[in-house]
PDB file of C-alpha atoms in Angstrom:
ATOM      1  CA  MET A   1    -136.715 -49.530  -6.078  1.00 80.00           C
ATOM      2  CA  VAL A   2    -139.989 -48.196  -4.650  1.00 92.00           C
ATOM      3  CA  ALA A   3    -139.834 -44.489  -3.785  1.00 96.00           C
ATOM      4  CA  VAL A   4    -140.997 -43.628  -0.272  1.00 98.00           C
ATOM      5  CA  HIS A   5    -142.316 -40.104   0.154  1.00 98.00           C
ATOM      6  CA  HIS A   6    -142.178 -38.183   3.434  1.00 98.00           C
ATOM      7  CA  ARG A   7    -144.991 -35.655   3.745  1.00 98.00           C
ATOM      8  CA  THR A   8    -146.658 -33.341   6.211  1.00 98.00           C
ATOM      9  CA  VAL A   9    -150.164 -31.891   6.145  1.00 98.00           C
ATOM     10  CA  SER A  10    -151.930 -29.505   8.507  1.00 98.00           C
ATOM     11  CA  VAL A  11    -155.019 -30.906  10.232  1.00 98.00           C
ATOM     12  CA  ASP A  12    -156.824 -28.217  12.227  1.00 92.00           C
ATOM     13  CA  GLY A  13    -153.556 -26.536  13.070  1.00 96.00           C
ATOM     14  CA  LEU A  14    -151.662 -29.741  13.862  1.00 98.00           C
ATOM     15  CA  ASP A  15    -148.955 -31.083  11.566  1.00 98.00           C
ATOM     16  CA  VAL A  16    -149.415 -34.740  10.673  1.00 98.00           C
ATOM     17  CA  PHE A  17    -146.350 -36.384   9.170  1.00 98.00           C
ATOM     18  CA  TRP A  18    -146.692 -39.526   7.102  1.00 98.00           C
ATOM     19  CA  ARG A  19    -144.688 -41.886   4.932  1.00 98.00           C
ATOM     20  CA  GLU A  20    -146.237 -43.028   1.674  1.00 98.00           C
ATOM     21  CA  ALA A  21    -145.373 -45.258  -1.252  1.00 98.00           C
ATOM     22  CA  GLY A  22    -147.154 -46.890  -4.149  1.00 98.00           C
ATOM     23  CA  PRO A  23    -149.587 -46.038  -6.950  1.00 97.00           C
ATOM     24  CA  ALA A  24    -152.283 -43.505  -6.129  1.00 96.00           C
ATOM     25  CA  ASP A  25    -155.018 -45.810  -7.480  1.00 96.00           C
ATOM     26  CA  ALA A  26    -153.845 -48.966  -5.691  1.00 97.00           C
ATOM     27  CA  PRO A  27    -155.604 -50.536  -2.672  1.00 97.00           C
ATOM     28  CA  VAL A  28    -154.724 -48.542   0.441  1.00 98.00           C
ATOM     29  CA  LEU A  29    -152.912 -50.036   3.417  1.00 98.00           C
ATOM     30  CA  LEU A  30    -153.130 -47.745   6.447  1.00 99.00           C
ATOM     31  CA  LEU A  31    -150.312 -48.576   8.869  1.00 99.00           C
ATOM     32  CA  LEU A  32    -150.946 -47.446  12.458  1.00 99.00           C
ATOM     33  CA  HIS A  33    -147.966 -47.622  14.798  1.00 98.00           C
ATOM     34  CA  GLY A  34    -147.607 -48.350  18.499  1.00 98.00           C
ATOM     35  CA  TYR A  35    -145.716 -47.101  21.530  1.00 98.00           C
ATOM     36  CA  PRO A  36    -142.973 -45.938  21.732  1.00 97.00           C
ATOM     37  CA  SER A  37    -142.408 -45.839  17.991  1.00 97.00           C
ATOM     38  CA  SER A  38    -143.839 -43.938  15.016  1.00 98.00           C
ATOM     39  CA  SER A  39    -144.133 -44.566  11.285  1.00 98.00           C
ATOM     40  CA  HIS A  40    -140.425 -45.316  11.619  1.00 98.00           C
ATOM     41  CA  MET A  41    -141.387 -48.853  12.654  1.00 98.00           C
ATOM     42  CA  PHE A  42    -142.737 -49.374   9.111  1.00 98.00           C
ATOM     43  CA  ARG A  43    -139.654 -47.975   7.340  1.00 98.00           C
ATOM     44  CA  HIS A  44    -138.851 -51.342   5.737  1.00 97.00           C
ATOM     45  CA  LEU A  45    -142.412 -52.643   5.260  1.00 98.00           C
ATOM     46  CA  ILE A  46    -143.517 -49.626   3.219  1.00 98.00           C
ATOM     47  CA  PRO A  47    -141.153 -50.192   0.266  1.00 98.00           C
ATOM     48  CA  ALA A  48    -141.692 -53.953   0.514  1.00 98.00           C
ATOM     49  CA  LEU A  49    -145.416 -53.463  -0.225  1.00 98.00           C
ATOM     50  CA  GLY A  50    -145.300 -50.294  -2.313  1.00 97.00           C
ATOM     51  CA  ASP A  51    -145.258 -52.064  -5.683  1.00 96.00           C
ATOM     52  CA  HIS A  52    -148.881 -53.192  -5.385  1.00 95.00           C
ATOM     53  CA  TYR A  53    -150.426 -51.035  -2.674  1.00 98.00           C
ATOM     54  CA  ARG A  54    -150.741 -47.398  -1.726  1.00 98.00           C
ATOM     55  CA  VAL A  55    -149.114 -47.607   1.693  1.00 98.00           C
ATOM     56  CA  ILE A  56    -149.776 -44.761   4.133  1.00 98.00           C
ATOM     57  CA  ALA A  57    -148.187 -44.588   7.591  1.00 98.00           C
ATOM     58  CA  PRO A  58    -148.917 -41.484   9.707  1.00 98.00           C
ATOM     59  CA  ASP A  59    -147.285 -40.515  12.982  1.00 98.00           C
ATOM     60  CA  HIS A  60    -149.807 -40.095  15.798  1.00 98.00           C
ATOM     61  CA  ILE A  61    -149.899 -36.677  17.434  1.00 98.00           C
ATOM     62  CA  GLY A  62    -147.151 -36.631  20.059  1.00 98.00           C
ATOM     63  CA  PHE A  63    -145.057 -39.178  18.166  1.00 98.00           C
ATOM     64  CA  GLY A  64    -142.438 -39.128  15.443  1.00 98.00           C
ATOM     65  CA  ARG A  65    -142.414 -36.007  13.291  1.00 98.00           C
ATOM     66  CA  SER A  66    -146.047 -35.034  13.833  1.00 98.00           C
ATOM     67  CA  SER A  67    -146.906 -32.138  16.121  1.00 98.00           C
ATOM     68  CA  ALA A  68    -146.274 -32.839  19.786  1.00 98.00           C
ATOM     69  CA  PRO A  69    -148.068 -30.121  21.768  1.00 98.00           C
ATOM     70  CA  SER A  70    -147.783 -30.218  25.536  1.00 98.00           C
ATOM     71  CA  ALA A  71    -150.229 -32.232  27.603  1.00 98.00           C
ATOM     72  CA  ASP A  72    -151.707 -28.891  28.705  1.00 97.00           C
ATOM     73  CA  ASP A  73    -152.476 -27.948  25.100  1.00 98.00           C
ATOM     74  CA  PHE A  74    -153.811 -31.231  23.711  1.00 98.00           C
ATOM     75  CA  ASP A  75    -156.045 -33.970  25.075  1.00 96.00           C
ATOM     76  CA  TYR A  76    -153.785 -37.001  24.871  1.00 98.00           C
ATOM     77  CA  SER A  77    -156.434 -39.682  24.703  1.00 98.00           C
ATOM     78  CA  PHE A  78    -156.956 -42.462  22.203  1.00 98.00           C
ATOM     79  CA  ALA A  79    -160.217 -40.869  21.139  1.00 98.00           C
ATOM     80  CA  ALA A  80    -158.331 -37.676  20.275  1.00 98.00           C
ATOM     81  CA  LEU A  81    -155.616 -39.549  18.360  1.00 98.00           C
ATOM     82  CA  ALA A  82    -158.268 -41.365  16.343  1.00 98.00           C
ATOM     83  CA  ASP A  83    -160.135 -38.148  15.657  1.00 98.00           C
ATOM     84  CA  VAL A  84    -157.021 -36.521  14.206  1.00 98.00           C
ATOM     85  CA  THR A  85    -156.278 -39.639  12.151  1.00 98.00           C
ATOM     86  CA  GLY A  86    -159.783 -39.629  10.720  1.00 98.00           C
ATOM     87  CA  ARG A  87    -159.489 -35.980   9.746  1.00 98.00           C
ATOM     88  CA  PHE A  88    -156.050 -36.670   8.281  1.00 98.00           C
ATOM     89  CA  LEU A  89    -157.518 -39.368   6.029  1.00 98.00           C
ATOM     90  CA  SER A  90    -160.297 -37.019   4.948  1.00 98.00           C
ATOM     91  CA  THR A  91    -157.749 -34.283   4.205  1.00 98.00           C
ATOM     92  CA  ILE A  92    -155.684 -36.514   1.897  1.00 98.00           C
ATOM     93  CA  GLY A  93    -158.783 -38.022   0.285  1.00 98.00           C
ATOM     94  CA  VAL A  94    -158.592 -41.612   1.545  1.00 98.00           C
ATOM     95  CA  THR A  95    -162.017 -43.197   2.026  1.00 97.00           C
ATOM     96  CA  ARG A  96    -161.388 -46.979   1.911  1.00 97.00           C
ATOM     97  CA  TYR A  97    -158.465 -48.907   3.288  1.00 98.00           C
ATOM     98  CA  THR A  98    -157.151 -51.998   5.027  1.00 98.00           C
ATOM     99  CA  ILE A  99    -155.834 -51.190   8.500  1.00 98.00           C
ATOM    100  CA  TYR A 100    -152.598 -52.654   9.826  1.00 98.00           C
ATOM    101  CA  VAL A 101    -152.591 -52.091  13.587  1.00 98.00           C
ATOM    102  CA  GLN A 102    -149.875 -52.659  16.161  1.00 98.00           C
ATOM    103  CA  ASP A 103    -150.008 -51.814  19.871  1.00 98.00           C
ATOM    104  CA  TYR A 104    -151.436 -48.246  20.176  1.00 98.00           C
ATOM    105  CA  GLY A 105    -152.447 -48.420  16.532  1.00 98.00           C
ATOM    106  CA  ALA A 106    -155.141 -50.936  17.455  1.00 98.00           C
ATOM    107  CA  PRO A 107    -157.366 -48.701  19.600  1.00 98.00           C
ATOM    108  CA  VAL A 108    -156.902 -45.923  17.049  1.00 98.00           C
ATOM    109  CA  GLY A 109    -157.891 -48.291  14.262  1.00 98.00           C
ATOM    110  CA  TRP A 110    -160.874 -49.710  16.148  1.00 98.00           C
ATOM    111  CA  ARG A 111    -162.223 -46.207  16.657  1.00 98.00           C
ATOM    112  CA  LEU A 112    -161.858 -45.437  12.951  1.00 98.00           C
ATOM    113  CA  ALA A 113    -163.734 -48.634  12.101  1.00 98.00           C
ATOM    114  CA  LEU A 114    -166.554 -47.952  14.542  1.00 98.00           C
ATOM    115  CA  ALA A 115    -166.917 -44.381  13.277  1.00 98.00           C
ATOM    116  CA  ASP A 116    -167.045 -45.443   9.615  1.00 97.00           C
ATOM    117  CA  PRO A 117    -167.400 -49.234   9.277  1.00 97.00           C
ATOM    118  CA  SER A 118    -167.742 -49.156   5.500  1.00 94.00           C
ATOM    119  CA  ALA A 119    -164.299 -47.579   5.131  1.00 97.00           C
ATOM    120  CA  VAL A 120    -162.410 -50.638   6.397  1.00 98.00           C
ATOM    121  CA  GLU A 121    -161.839 -53.346   3.796  1.00 97.00           C
ATOM    122  CA  GLY A 122    -159.637 -55.577   5.922  1.00 98.00           C
ATOM    123  CA  VAL A 123    -157.848 -55.816   9.260  1.00 98.00           C
ATOM    124  CA  VAL A 124    -154.257 -56.840   9.848  1.00 98.00           C
ATOM    125  CA  SER A 125    -153.480 -57.074  13.553  1.00 98.00           C
ATOM    126  CA  GLN A 126    -149.790 -57.431  14.328  1.00 98.00           C
ATOM    127  CA  ASN A 127    -149.761 -57.623  18.112  1.00 98.00           C
ATOM    128  CA  GLY A 128    -152.662 -55.195  18.120  1.00 98.00           C
ATOM    129  CA  ASN A 129    -155.066 -56.184  20.863  1.00 98.00           C
ATOM    130  CA  ALA A 130    -158.877 -56.388  20.855  1.00 98.00           C
ATOM    131  CA  TYR A 131    -159.538 -59.006  23.544  1.00 98.00           C
ATOM    132  CA  GLU A 132    -159.075 -59.349  27.303  1.00 98.00           C
ATOM    133  CA  GLU A 133    -157.157 -62.567  26.666  1.00 98.00           C
ATOM    134  CA  GLY A 134    -154.422 -60.537  25.039  1.00 98.00           C
ATOM    135  CA  PHE A 135    -153.379 -58.635  28.171  1.00 98.00           C
ATOM    136  CA  VAL A 136    -150.351 -60.051  30.001  1.00 98.00           C
ATOM    137  CA  PRO A 137    -151.125 -59.282  33.680  1.00 98.00           C
ATOM    138  CA  ASP A 138    -147.555 -58.611  34.826  1.00 97.00           C
ATOM    139  CA  PHE A 139    -147.257 -55.849  32.244  1.00 98.00           C
ATOM    140  CA  TRP A 140    -150.757 -54.366  32.452  1.00 98.00           C
ATOM    141  CA  ASP A 141    -151.648 -54.478  36.161  1.00 98.00           C
ATOM    142  CA  PRO A 142    -149.739 -51.249  36.986  1.00 98.00           C
ATOM    143  CA  ILE A 143    -151.464 -49.493  34.084  1.00 98.00           C
ATOM    144  CA  TRP A 144    -154.901 -50.628  35.263  1.00 98.00           C
ATOM    145  CA  ALA A 145    -154.022 -49.476  38.779  1.00 98.00           C
ATOM    146  CA  ASP A 146    -153.133 -45.995  37.545  1.00 98.00           C
ATOM    147  CA  GLY A 147    -156.269 -45.764  35.442  1.00 96.00           C
ATOM    148  CA  ALA A 148    -158.414 -46.733  38.419  1.00 97.00           C
ATOM    149  CA  GLU A 149    -156.685 -44.880  41.271  1.00 97.00           C
ATOM    150  CA  ARG A 150    -155.267 -41.857  39.406  1.00 97.00           C
ATOM    151  CA  THR A 151    -152.784 -40.891  42.097  1.00 98.00           C
ATOM    152  CA  ASP A 152    -149.309 -39.425  41.802  1.00 98.00           C
ATOM    153  CA  ALA A 153    -147.917 -42.688  43.165  1.00 98.00           C
ATOM    154  CA  THR A 154    -149.610 -44.890  40.568  1.00 98.00           C
ATOM    155  CA  ARG A 155    -148.596 -42.477  37.805  1.00 98.00           C
ATOM    156  CA  ASP A 156    -144.975 -42.355  38.961  1.00 98.00           C
ATOM    157  CA  ALA A 157    -144.881 -46.152  39.068  1.00 98.00           C
ATOM    158  CA  LEU A 158    -145.175 -46.094  35.262  1.00 98.00           C
ATOM    159  CA  ARG A 159    -142.239 -43.751  34.644  1.00 98.00           C
ATOM    160  CA  PRO A 160    -139.712 -46.586  34.197  1.00 97.00           C
ATOM    161  CA  ALA A 161    -141.616 -47.543  31.033  1.00 97.00           C
ATOM    162  CA  LEU A 162    -140.254 -44.350  29.457  1.00 97.00           C
ATOM    163  CA  GLY A 163    -136.623 -45.291  30.080  1.00 97.00           C
ATOM    164  CA  ARG A 164    -133.915 -46.968  28.061  1.00 98.00           C
ATOM    165  CA  GLU A 165    -134.163 -50.407  29.618  1.00 98.00           C
ATOM    166  CA  ALA A 166    -137.924 -50.679  29.050  1.00 98.00           C
ATOM    167  CA  VAL A 167    -137.819 -49.360  25.481  1.00 98.00           C
ATOM    168  CA  GLU A 168    -134.985 -51.653  24.458  1.00 98.00           C
ATOM    169  CA  TRP A 169    -136.806 -54.568  26.091  1.00 98.00           C
ATOM    170  CA  GLN A 170    -139.887 -53.909  23.976  1.00 98.00           C
ATOM    171  CA  TYR A 171    -137.796 -54.535  20.874  1.00 98.00           C
ATOM    172  CA  THR A 172    -135.740 -57.507  22.049  1.00 98.00           C
ATOM    173  CA  HIS A 173    -137.897 -59.619  24.355  1.00 98.00           C
ATOM    174  CA  GLY A 174    -139.179 -62.798  22.752  1.00 98.00           C
ATOM    175  CA  VAL A 175    -136.829 -62.538  19.764  1.00 98.00           C
ATOM    176  CA  PRO A 176    -134.870 -65.789  19.342  1.00 96.00           C
ATOM    177  CA  ASP A 177    -131.822 -63.903  18.076  1.00 96.00           C
ATOM    178  CA  PRO A 178    -131.817 -60.294  19.362  1.00 96.00           C
ATOM    179  CA  THR A 179    -128.884 -59.458  17.085  1.00 96.00           C
ATOM    180  CA  THR A 180    -131.390 -59.387  14.223  1.00 95.00           C
ATOM    181  CA  VAL A 181    -132.990 -56.280  15.757  1.00 97.00           C
ATOM    182  CA  ASP A 182    -131.454 -52.988  14.621  1.00 97.00           C
ATOM    183  CA  PRO A 183    -130.463 -50.948  17.714  1.00 97.00           C
ATOM    184  CA  ASP A 184    -131.178 -47.771  15.753  1.00 97.00           C
ATOM    185  CA  ALA A 185    -134.887 -48.580  16.161  1.00 97.00           C
ATOM    186  CA  TRP A 186    -134.942 -48.052  19.917  1.00 98.00           C
ATOM    187  CA  GLU A 187    -132.376 -45.268  19.792  1.00 98.00           C
ATOM    188  CA  HIS A 188    -134.705 -43.398  17.443  1.00 97.00           C
ATOM    189  CA  ASP A 189    -137.592 -43.811  19.892  1.00 98.00           C
ATOM    190  CA  LEU A 190    -135.522 -42.820  22.919  1.00 98.00           C
ATOM    191  CA  THR A 191    -134.398 -39.605  21.237  1.00 97.00           C
ATOM    192  CA  LEU A 192    -138.011 -38.563  20.687  1.00 97.00           C
ATOM    193  CA  LEU A 193    -139.092 -39.637  24.169  1.00 97.00           C
ATOM    194  CA  ALA A 194    -136.395 -37.358  25.605  1.00 97.00           C
ATOM    195  CA  ARG A 195    -138.105 -34.230  24.243  1.00 97.00           C
ATOM    196  CA  PRO A 196    -139.401 -31.821  26.903  1.00 96.00           C
ATOM    197  CA  GLY A 197    -142.925 -32.677  28.011  1.00 97.00           C
ATOM    198  CA  GLN A 198    -142.955 -36.190  26.571  1.00 97.00           C
ATOM    199  CA  ASP A 199    -143.207 -37.829  29.972  1.00 97.00           C
ATOM    200  CA  ASP A 200    -146.588 -36.149  30.575  1.00 98.00           C
ATOM    201  CA  VAL A 201    -147.760 -36.985  27.050  1.00 98.00           C
ATOM    202  CA  GLN A 202    -147.018 -40.684  27.446  1.00 98.00           C
ATOM    203  CA  LEU A 203    -148.236 -40.947  31.033  1.00 98.00           C
ATOM    204  CA  ASP A 204    -151.553 -39.396  29.977  1.00 98.00           C
ATOM    205  CA  LEU A 205    -151.930 -42.048  27.302  1.00 98.00           C
ATOM    206  CA  PHE A 206    -151.049 -44.833  29.741  1.00 98.00           C
ATOM    207  CA  ARG A 207    -153.778 -43.552  32.043  1.00 98.00           C
ATOM    208  CA  ASP A 208    -156.291 -43.394  29.195  1.00 98.00           C
ATOM    209  CA  TYR A 209    -155.644 -46.937  27.986  1.00 98.00           C
ATOM    210  CA  ALA A 210    -158.443 -48.371  30.114  1.00 96.00           C
ATOM    211  CA  THR A 211    -160.955 -46.618  27.836  1.00 97.00           C
ATOM    212  CA  ASN A 212    -159.909 -48.962  25.041  1.00 98.00           C
ATOM    213  CA  ARG A 213    -161.175 -52.017  26.900  1.00 97.00           C
ATOM    214  CA  GLU A 214    -164.618 -50.436  27.006  1.00 96.00           C
ATOM    215  CA  LEU A 215    -164.711 -50.470  23.192  1.00 97.00           C
ATOM    216  CA  TYR A 216    -164.056 -54.173  22.824  1.00 98.00           C
ATOM    217  CA  PRO A 217    -167.698 -55.379  22.811  1.00 98.00           C
ATOM    218  CA  ASN A 218    -168.468 -52.901  20.018  1.00 98.00           C
ATOM    219  CA  VAL A 219    -165.381 -53.993  18.095  1.00 98.00           C
ATOM    220  CA  HIS A 220    -166.428 -57.632  18.418  1.00 98.00           C
ATOM    221  CA  ALA A 221    -169.927 -56.808  17.184  1.00 98.00           C
ATOM    222  CA  TRP A 222    -168.451 -54.947  14.197  1.00 98.00           C
ATOM    223  CA  LEU A 223    -166.244 -57.926  13.324  1.00 98.00           C
ATOM    224  CA  ARG A 224    -169.229 -60.276  13.464  1.00 98.00           C
ATOM    225  CA  GLU A 225    -171.646 -58.078  11.578  1.00 97.00           C
ATOM    226  CA  SER A 226    -169.278 -56.823   8.890  1.00 97.00           C
ATOM    227  CA  GLY A 227    -167.518 -60.085   8.110  1.00 97.00           C
ATOM    228  CA  VAL A 228    -164.416 -58.004   7.409  1.00 97.00           C
ATOM    229  CA  PRO A 229    -161.393 -60.195   6.530  1.00 98.00           C
ATOM    230  CA  VAL A 230    -158.913 -60.477   9.411  1.00 98.00           C
ATOM    231  CA  LEU A 231    -155.261 -61.442   9.504  1.00 98.00           C
ATOM    232  CA  ALA A 232    -153.763 -61.724  12.993  1.00 98.00           C
ATOM    233  CA  ILE A 233    -150.016 -62.125  12.578  1.00 98.00           C
ATOM    234  CA  TRP A 234    -148.442 -62.061  15.982  1.00 98.00           C
ATOM    235  CA  GLY A 235    -145.114 -62.426  17.716  1.00 98.00           C
ATOM    236  CA  ARG A 236    -146.148 -65.362  19.879  1.00 98.00           C
ATOM    237  CA  ASN A 237    -143.502 -64.604  22.531  1.00 98.00           C
ATOM    238  CA  ASP A 238    -144.831 -61.087  23.179  1.00 98.00           C
ATOM    239  CA  GLU A 239    -144.938 -60.368  26.924  1.00 98.00           C
ATOM    240  CA  ILE A 240    -147.192 -57.341  26.440  1.00 98.00           C
ATOM    241  CA  PHE A 241    -149.960 -58.777  24.258  1.00 98.00           C
ATOM    242  CA  ALA A 242    -150.173 -62.548  24.597  1.00 98.00           C
ATOM    243  CA  ALA A 243    -150.731 -64.869  21.650  1.00 98.00           C
ATOM    244  CA  ALA A 244    -154.167 -65.683  23.086  1.00 98.00           C
ATOM    245  CA  GLY A 245    -155.188 -62.223  21.889  1.00 98.00           C
ATOM    246  CA  ALA A 246    -154.501 -63.292  18.317  1.00 98.00           C
ATOM    247  CA  GLU A 247    -156.385 -66.565  18.654  1.00 98.00           C
ATOM    248  CA  ALA A 248    -159.380 -64.728  20.119  1.00 98.00           C
ATOM    249  CA  PHE A 249    -160.119 -63.023  16.784  1.00 98.00           C
ATOM    250  CA  ARG A 250    -161.502 -66.358  15.569  1.00 98.00           C
ATOM    251  CA  ARG A 251    -164.371 -65.990  18.020  1.00 98.00           C
ATOM    252  CA  ASP A 252    -165.904 -63.040  16.180  1.00 98.00           C
ATOM    253  CA  ALA A 253    -164.224 -63.489  12.784  1.00 97.00           C
ATOM    254  CA  PRO A 254    -164.421 -67.254  12.196  1.00 95.00           C
ATOM    255  CA  GLY A 255    -162.545 -66.922   8.907  1.00 96.00           C
ATOM    256  CA  ALA A 256    -159.656 -65.058  10.482  1.00 98.00           C
ATOM    257  CA  GLN A 257    -156.188 -66.169   9.453  1.00 98.00           C
ATOM    258  CA  VAL A 258    -154.038 -66.451  12.583  1.00 98.00           C
ATOM    259  CA  GLU A 259    -150.267 -66.728  12.224  1.00 98.00           C
ATOM    260  CA  LEU A 260    -148.168 -67.080  15.388  1.00 98.00           C
ATOM    261  CA  VAL A 261    -144.531 -66.306  14.643  1.00 98.00           C
ATOM    262  CA  ASP A 262    -141.464 -67.047  16.780  1.00 98.00           C
ATOM    263  CA  GLY A 263    -140.876 -63.395  17.622  1.00 98.00           C
ATOM    264  CA  GLY A 264    -141.782 -60.570  19.976  1.00 98.00           C
ATOM    265  CA  HIS A 265    -143.707 -57.306  20.123  1.00 98.00           C
ATOM    266  CA  PHE A 266    -142.010 -55.531  17.205  1.00 98.00           C
ATOM    267  CA  LEU A 267    -142.219 -58.408  14.752  1.00 98.00           C
ATOM    268  CA  LEU A 268    -141.177 -56.358  11.736  1.00 98.00           C
ATOM    269  CA  GLU A 269    -137.682 -55.956  13.168  1.00 97.00           C
ATOM    270  CA  SER A 270    -137.010 -59.696  13.016  1.00 97.00           C
ATOM    271  CA  HIS A 271    -139.533 -61.121  10.512  1.00 98.00           C
ATOM    272  CA  LEU A 272    -140.113 -58.404   7.915  1.00 98.00           C
ATOM    273  CA  ASP A 273    -140.175 -60.664   4.855  1.00 98.00           C
ATOM    274  CA  LEU A 274    -142.547 -63.164   6.450  1.00 98.00           C
ATOM    275  CA  VAL A 275    -145.003 -60.450   7.461  1.00 98.00           C
ATOM    276  CA  ALA A 276    -144.865 -58.771   4.040  1.00 98.00           C
ATOM    277  CA  THR A 277    -145.409 -61.968   2.046  1.00 98.00           C
ATOM    278  CA  THR A 278    -148.140 -63.235   4.376  1.00 98.00           C
ATOM    279  CA  LEU A 279    -149.979 -59.914   4.240  1.00 98.00           C
ATOM    280  CA  ASP A 280    -149.765 -59.750   0.447  1.00 98.00           C
ATOM    281  CA  SER A 281    -151.034 -63.313  -0.006  1.00 98.00           C
ATOM    282  CA  TRP A 282    -153.882 -62.784   2.485  1.00 98.00           C
ATOM    283  CA  HIS A 283    -154.919 -59.492   0.841  1.00 98.00           C
ATOM    284  CA  ARG A 284    -155.019 -61.083  -2.606  1.00 97.00           C
ATOM    285  CA  ASP A 285    -157.069 -64.039  -1.355  1.00 97.00           C
ATOM    286  CA  GLN A 286    -159.383 -62.359   1.162  1.00 95.00           C
ATOM    287  CA  VAL A 287    -159.646 -58.626   0.500  1.00 97.00           C
ATOM    288  CA  ALA A 288    -159.174 -58.230  -3.246  1.00 90.00           C
ATOM    289  CA  PRO A 289    -162.217 -60.386  -4.210  1.00 88.00           C
ATOM    290  CA  SER A 290    -164.549 -58.323  -2.019  1.00 76.00           C
ATOM    291  CA  ARG A 291    -163.082 -55.092  -3.457  1.00 67.00           C
ATOM    292  CA  ARG A 292    -163.864 -56.304  -6.979  1.00 60.00           C
ATOM    293  CA  ALA A 293    -167.401 -57.229  -5.925  1.00 58.00           C
ATOM    294  CA  VAL A 294    -167.990 -53.742  -4.547  1.00 59.00           C
ATOM    295  CA  SER A 295    -166.576 -51.994  -7.621  1.00 53.00           C
TER     296      SER A 295
END
């Protein structure tokens, strides 16, 4: 049984909580979670990979067990989340890693890669978007409207996304058998979303999401120029990030491995074993050889 450690470190006065497993000298997998979850979404993947990798999964500021200052006391933007994550990695001494990005984890991960391209040995995108084709209009149009108009009305229109129905839907939509999804997953998220001030935290991040689209041309250039190995393993029934977003990686990473799975947004809840075995095989075939060449 792989031991999973639960740790907290101070980064410029902010507590960053993370889950970690695996040998200290093993290749690092950096798992970056999405909304409305935390490192909790990786609770089963971490021990599944911890035999052969050093697996590190931090909670973003405002999420999980990391510090969650009020929106008046912290700039809840994706640039700020990435900045804290970069300083967290520096604090714990991690300089090279493969990123596993899902949902919000993607724009955090892209910023880390653009800030220090040589640090990223591989990219695993599990419903982590980097292309316009990935946006499902019915879901994203209200978010774009708020980012553009910035009115109380457009902001309030997004409040239902913080509620029980929307959070549960994120976990169950597109899953052929929703009984395979553990209800504790969304109950965990809802408990944390109910904390005082969380509505402003999350609404600020919704409003900031448009800044991530502006990064995409730079991300595409990095993929082309670096030749970094890419695995896009995607719940093909996702109604937030469409499967076309996975296929689009081939445009800038021609060697990308694209796996479309009969699942939804939180693929690990229904297809844990498939994701773990696919990731391990891809890393051994695509990332490990380049790591040996560098060393």
